[in-house]
Structures are given as C-alpha cells and as structure tokens.
Coordinates of C-alpha atoms and ligand atoms in Angstrom, one line a residue:
M54 CA 140.1 119.4 144.9
S55 CA 139.1 123.0 144.2
S56 CA 138.9 124.1 140.6
K57 CA 140.4 127.5 141.4
P58 CA 144.0 128.2 142.4
A59 CA 144.6 129.3 145.9
F60 CA 145.9 132.9 146.2
P61 CA 148.3 133.8 149.0
S62 CA 147.4 136.9 151.0
S63 CA 149.5 140.1 150.2
S64 CA 148.8 141.5 153.6
S65 CA 151.7 140.1 155.6
T66 CA 155.3 140.1 155.3
T67 CA 158.5 139.2 157.2
D68 CA 160.5 142.4 156.4
D69 CA 159.5 145.9 156.4
R70 CA 158.6 145.9 152.7
L71 CA 155.4 144.7 151.3
P72 CA 155.2 141.3 149.8
L73 CA 155.2 140.7 146.0
P74 CA 151.8 141.9 144.8
V75 CA 149.6 138.9 144.1
H76 CA 147.5 140.6 141.4
V77 CA 149.0 143.2 139.0
A78 CA 146.7 145.0 136.5
I79 CA 148.0 146.9 133.6
I80 CA 146.6 149.6 131.3
M81 CA 148.7 149.2 128.2
D82 CA 148.7 152.5 126.5
G83 CA 150.9 154.4 123.9
N84 CA 151.0 151.9 121.1
G85 CA 149.7 154.6 118.7
R86 CA 152.0 157.4 119.8
W87 CA 155.0 155.0 119.6
A88 CA 154.3 154.4 115.9
K89 CA 153.5 158.0 115.3
K90 CA 156.9 159.1 116.6
R91 CA 158.5 157.0 113.9
S92 CA 156.0 158.0 111.2
W93 CA 154.8 154.3 111.0
M94 CA 151.2 153.1 110.9
R95 CA 149.5 152.6 114.2
V96 CA 149.3 148.8 113.7
K97 CA 153.1 148.7 114.0
G98 CA 152.9 150.1 117.4
H99 CA 150.2 147.4 118.3
E100 CA 152.7 144.7 116.9
Q101 CA 155.4 145.9 119.1
G102 CA 153.0 146.2 121.9
A103 CA 152.2 142.4 121.5
S104 CA 155.9 141.7 121.9
T105 CA 155.8 143.7 125.2
V106 CA 152.9 141.7 126.4
R107 CA 154.9 138.5 125.9
T108 CA 157.8 140.1 127.7
I109 CA 155.7 141.2 130.7
V110 CA 153.7 137.8 131.0
R111 CA 157.0 135.9 131.1
A112 CA 158.6 138.3 133.7
S113 CA 155.4 138.0 135.9
R114 CA 155.4 134.2 135.8
K115 CA 159.1 134.1 136.5
I116 CA 159.0 136.3 139.7
G117 CA 155.8 134.7 141.0
I118 CA 152.9 137.0 140.3
K119 CA 149.8 134.9 140.6
V120 CA 147.3 137.1 138.6
L121 CA 148.1 139.4 135.7
T122 CA 145.2 141.4 134.2
L123 CA 145.9 143.2 131.0
Y124 CA 143.5 145.7 129.3
A125 CA 144.0 144.5 125.7
F126 CA 140.7 145.9 124.1
S127 CA 138.2 148.1 125.8
S128 CA 134.4 148.3 124.9
E129 CA 135.2 151.9 123.8
N130 CA 137.8 150.5 121.3
W131 CA 135.0 149.3 119.1
Q132 CA 134.7 152.9 117.8
R133 CA 138.1 152.8 116.3
P134 CA 138.5 152.5 112.5
A135 CA 137.6 149.1 111.2
K136 CA 141.0 148.4 109.7
E137 CA 142.7 149.1 113.2
I138 CA 140.1 146.9 114.9
R139 CA 140.8 144.1 112.4
A140 CA 144.6 144.5 112.8
L141 CA 144.2 144.2 116.8
M142 CA 142.0 141.0 116.4
H143 CA 144.6 139.6 114.1
L144 CA 147.3 140.2 116.6
L145 CA 145.3 138.6 119.4
K146 CA 144.6 135.5 117.4
K147 CA 148.3 135.3 116.5
F148 CA 149.3 135.8 120.2
L149 CA 147.0 133.1 121.2
K150 CA 148.3 130.7 118.7
T151 CA 152.0 131.4 119.3
E152 CA 151.8 131.5 123.1
E153 CA 149.5 128.7 123.9
K154 CA 152.3 126.0 124.2
E155 CA 154.4 128.2 126.5
M156 CA 151.3 128.9 128.6
V157 CA 150.6 125.3 129.0
E158 CA 154.3 124.4 129.8
N159 CA 154.6 127.3 132.2
N160 CA 151.3 126.5 134.2
I161 CA 149.6 129.7 133.1
R162 CA 145.8 129.6 132.8
L163 CA 144.3 132.0 130.4
H164 CA 141.0 133.6 131.1
A165 CA 139.1 136.3 129.1
I166 CA 137.1 139.0 130.8
G167 CA 134.6 141.2 129.1
D168 CA 131.8 141.1 126.6
I169 CA 133.5 138.2 124.7
D170 CA 130.5 137.4 122.4
R171 CA 131.2 140.7 120.7
L172 CA 134.5 139.5 119.4
P173 CA 134.7 137.8 115.9
G174 CA 133.8 134.3 115.8
D175 CA 137.2 133.0 114.9
V176 CA 138.8 134.8 117.9
V177 CA 136.2 133.5 120.3
R178 CA 136.8 130.0 119.1
R179 CA 140.6 130.5 119.6
L180 CA 140.0 132.0 122.9
N181 CA 137.9 129.1 124.1
A182 CA 140.4 126.6 122.8
V183 CA 143.3 128.2 124.7
Q184 CA 141.3 128.6 127.9
R185 CA 140.4 124.9 127.7
A186 CA 144.0 124.0 127.0
T187 CA 145.3 126.0 129.9
A188 CA 142.5 125.3 132.4
A189 CA 144.8 123.3 134.7
G190 CA 147.4 126.0 135.0
R191 CA 148.0 126.9 138.7
G192 CA 151.2 128.9 138.4
M193 CA 149.7 132.2 137.3
Q194 CA 146.3 133.3 135.8
L195 CA 146.4 135.6 132.8
N196 CA 143.3 137.6 132.4
L197 CA 142.9 139.3 129.1
A198 CA 140.5 142.2 129.3
L199 CA 138.7 142.0 125.9
S200 CA 135.8 144.1 124.7
Y201 CA 135.9 144.9 128.4
G202 CA 134.3 147.9 130.1
S203 CA 134.0 148.3 133.9
R204 CA 130.5 150.1 133.8
G205 CA 129.2 147.3 131.5
E206 CA 130.5 144.6 133.8
I207 CA 128.9 146.4 136.8
A208 CA 125.6 146.6 134.7
H209 CA 125.8 142.9 134.0
M210 CA 126.4 142.0 137.7
T211 CA 123.4 144.3 138.6
R212 CA 121.1 142.4 136.1
C213 CA 122.3 139.0 137.4
L214 CA 121.6 139.9 141.1
A215 CA 118.2 141.5 140.2
E216 CA 117.2 138.4 138.3
K217 CA 118.0 136.3 141.4
V218 CA 116.0 138.5 143.6
R219 CA 113.0 138.5 141.1
D220 CA 113.1 134.7 140.8
G221 CA 113.1 134.4 144.7
N222 CA 116.7 132.9 144.7
L223 CA 118.3 135.8 146.6
E224 CA 117.2 138.2 149.5
L225 CA 118.0 141.8 149.2
K226 CA 119.5 141.8 152.6
D227 CA 122.1 139.3 151.5
I228 CA 123.5 141.7 148.8
D229 CA 126.9 142.8 150.2
E230 CA 130.3 143.6 148.8
E231 CA 131.4 140.1 148.8
M232 CA 128.4 139.1 146.7
I233 CA 129.0 141.8 144.2
S234 CA 132.7 140.9 143.8
N235 CA 131.5 137.4 143.1
H236 CA 129.3 138.5 140.4
L237 CA 131.9 140.3 138.4
F238 CA 134.1 138.8 135.7
T239 CA 136.9 138.7 138.2
A240 CA 134.9 136.5 140.6
G241 CA 137.1 134.4 143.0
L242 CA 140.2 136.5 142.2
P243 CA 141.9 138.9 144.8
D244 CA 141.6 142.5 143.8
P245 CA 144.6 144.0 142.2
D246 CA 147.2 145.1 144.6
L247 CA 149.1 147.1 142.0
L248 CA 147.7 149.0 138.9
I249 CA 150.2 150.2 136.2
R250 CA 149.4 152.5 133.3
T251 CA 151.9 153.3 130.7
S252 CA 152.2 156.5 128.4
G253 CA 151.6 159.0 131.2
E254 CA 147.8 159.5 131.0
M255 CA 146.4 160.1 134.5
R256 CA 143.1 158.0 133.7
I257 CA 141.5 154.9 134.6
S258 CA 139.5 154.5 131.3
N259 CA 136.8 152.4 132.7
F260 CA 139.1 149.6 133.9
L261 CA 138.2 147.5 137.0
L262 CA 136.5 150.4 138.8
W263 CA 135.1 148.2 141.6
Q264 CA 138.2 146.1 141.9
I265 CA 140.8 148.8 142.2
A266 CA 139.3 150.5 145.4
Y267 CA 142.5 150.1 147.3
S268 CA 145.1 149.3 144.5
E269 CA 148.3 151.1 144.5
I270 CA 148.6 153.0 141.3
F271 CA 151.9 153.7 139.2
V272 CA 151.7 155.7 136.0
T273 CA 154.8 155.7 134.0
D274 CA 155.5 158.0 130.9
T275 CA 157.0 155.0 129.0
L276 CA 155.0 154.0 125.9
W277 CA 153.8 150.5 126.1
P278 CA 156.0 149.2 123.3
D279 CA 159.0 150.6 125.2
F280 CA 158.1 149.1 128.5
T281 CA 160.7 146.6 129.6
E282 CA 161.1 143.9 132.3
E283 CA 163.5 146.1 134.1
E284 CA 161.0 149.0 134.4
Y285 CA 158.4 146.5 135.4
L286 CA 160.5 145.1 138.2
S287 CA 161.5 148.6 139.5
I288 CA 157.8 149.4 139.7
I289 CA 157.2 146.3 141.7
D290 CA 160.1 147.2 143.8
A291 CA 158.7 150.7 144.4
Y292 CA 155.4 149.2 145.1
R293 CA 157.0 147.0 147.9
Q294 CA 158.2 150.2 149.6
R295 CA 154.9 151.8 149.7
E296 CA 152.7 151.7 152.8
R297 CA 149.1 150.3 152.3
R298 CA 146.8 151.6 154.9
F299 CA 143.3 150.5 153.4
G300 CA 141.9 153.6 155.1
K301 CA 143.2 152.9 158.4
T302 CA 145.9 154.9 160.3
V303 CA 149.4 153.8 160.7
P304 CA 150.3 152.0 163.9
S305 CA 152.7 154.2 165.9
Ligands
LIG139 C1 146.6 151.4 123.6 O1 147.3 152.1 122.7 C2 146.5 149.9 123.4 C3 145.4 149.3 122.8 C4 144.2 149.9 122.5 C5 145.4 147.9 122.8 C6 146.5 147.1 123.5 C7 147.0 146.1 122.5 C8 148.2 145.5 122.5 C9 149.2 145.8 123.5 C10 148.6 144.5 121.5 C11 147.7 143.3 121.3 C12 147.5 142.6 122.5 C13 147.6 141.4 122.7 C14 147.1 140.8 124.0 C15 148.3 140.5 121.8 P1 146.6 153.3 121.8 O2 146.5 152.7 120.4 O3 145.5 153.8 122.5 O4 148.0 154.2 121.9 P2 147.8 155.9 121.7 O5 147.0 156.3 123.0 O6 149.3 156.2 121.7 O7 147.1 156.2 120.4

C-alpha cells in the first residue's frame, strides 16, 4: 500500500462549477492589527489567530478539503522581537498539544514544512511526536509552514539536485518541472488550487512561489482573527464559480 494519500484531480466536474479545491493554502495575516485596534498586545492577536486556525482546520476537514497549507511562521518572522517569537512558539506548542487527539480522531495528518531545525528543540520534539501520531491520517493533510520561505526552499531543492548531478546519480537532461516539484517540501502533493490571504495586503510574501503558478488567488480585508467559517465557505464558493484556463483559451 502507498504511504501517501491519493489526491483526487480538481480538473473535472459534473456541473458547470469547478469541483471543491483539493489543496487550499492560506497566508494568515492581520493578527497584530486586530490586537492594535483594541489597544491590546500583539500576542493577543496571535492567540485569537490560533483559535481561527482551529476553526478553519475543522471546516476544511468537514467539507472535504484534502490538503490545507497554513503559513504560520515565515523565515523572515525570525526578525521579530524575541518576546513575540517566544509567544508564537508557545502558542504553536499549545496548539499541537491540544489538537493532537482531534487530528488523530479526524484522520488528519500533520506535516511541517520549512527550516524546521531552526525551531526551538521542544517545539521540534512536539512536532515530530504529532507527525508520528498522525502519520496514518488519510482524511486530510495539514501542512504547517514554519520557519518557511519559498526562496530558501528553492535554494534547498537546487542544492539537492546539484549534489545528485555531482555524485553521478542524476543527469542534467532529466531535470524537469516534475523533478523540481518532487524536491520541494511539498513533494507528492498537488499544487494549491486556491490561495487565500487575509488582511487585504496584495503580497505573496515568499510563500509557495513555485507551487502557486496557477492557483486562484483571493484576498479578503478581514483580519485573520476575525476570519470565520462562513467567509471561508463563501470564498470556496466564489472559487468554484471561477474559470481556470491554465494558460489555454476557453473552448467556444
Ligand atoms: C501574521 O500576523 C501572522 C503571523 C506572523 C503568524 C500566524 C500565527 C497564528 C495564526 C497563530 C499561531 C499559529 C498556530 C498554527 C497555532 P501579523 O502579526 O503579521 O499581523 P499584522 O500584519 O497585522 O501585524
């Protein structure tokens, strides 16, 4: 039996609308502004943001999303004040602890992507434990992008392929798009069909640069802590009414 879940194709549907996206990726932004609006510490915004993570993971599993990738901590976020980084790491550990049981029960597999070794040792140990405990989950894969930067990921993939060529295990002519995809942290997963960014910023912020080549993008002004299941479902509905052409023309 394959060790990886099989992902249905999102390219065919029986009605006029697109099928449900297989892979949804989200840039969760606006925690700080949410807290600032209330004259609260930024960490309060992250706490509320963690609660939104729970809501959106549950909603995704409920409606049948197969892969959910959340940008939880970027490689650039290491430049934030030490106190805020500590608070984010603490929240992450707490989330992993409180959600493990529900993930196992709901058949959700957790997978961390990014420069994981840069995270504090206790967080890495917890992540590894939850990844082991949920490894059999075939209902949905939850990717947490942690200490993640897409350019770093691409540099890592390039080193990996260069090493194989140097050692005589790979021929230059065999390097194609599929091989590149298979050497990224998202190897084996379909590319995101839908990319959502909260808080209104029109930026990609070094997230999945290779993988989002043909993703449909939705930006909402809602700050991440205020993002609800209802809005998530309405974005998915709007996605299903779009037309994806993948660079081709529409059949007349
Ligand atoms: C962006 O808000 C959000 C982050 C940098 C981190 C995302 C973290 C969470 C949603 C909470 C913890 C995560 C998990 C998985 C439990 P920002 O601080 O950049 O907001 P701002 O742009 O308004 O300042």
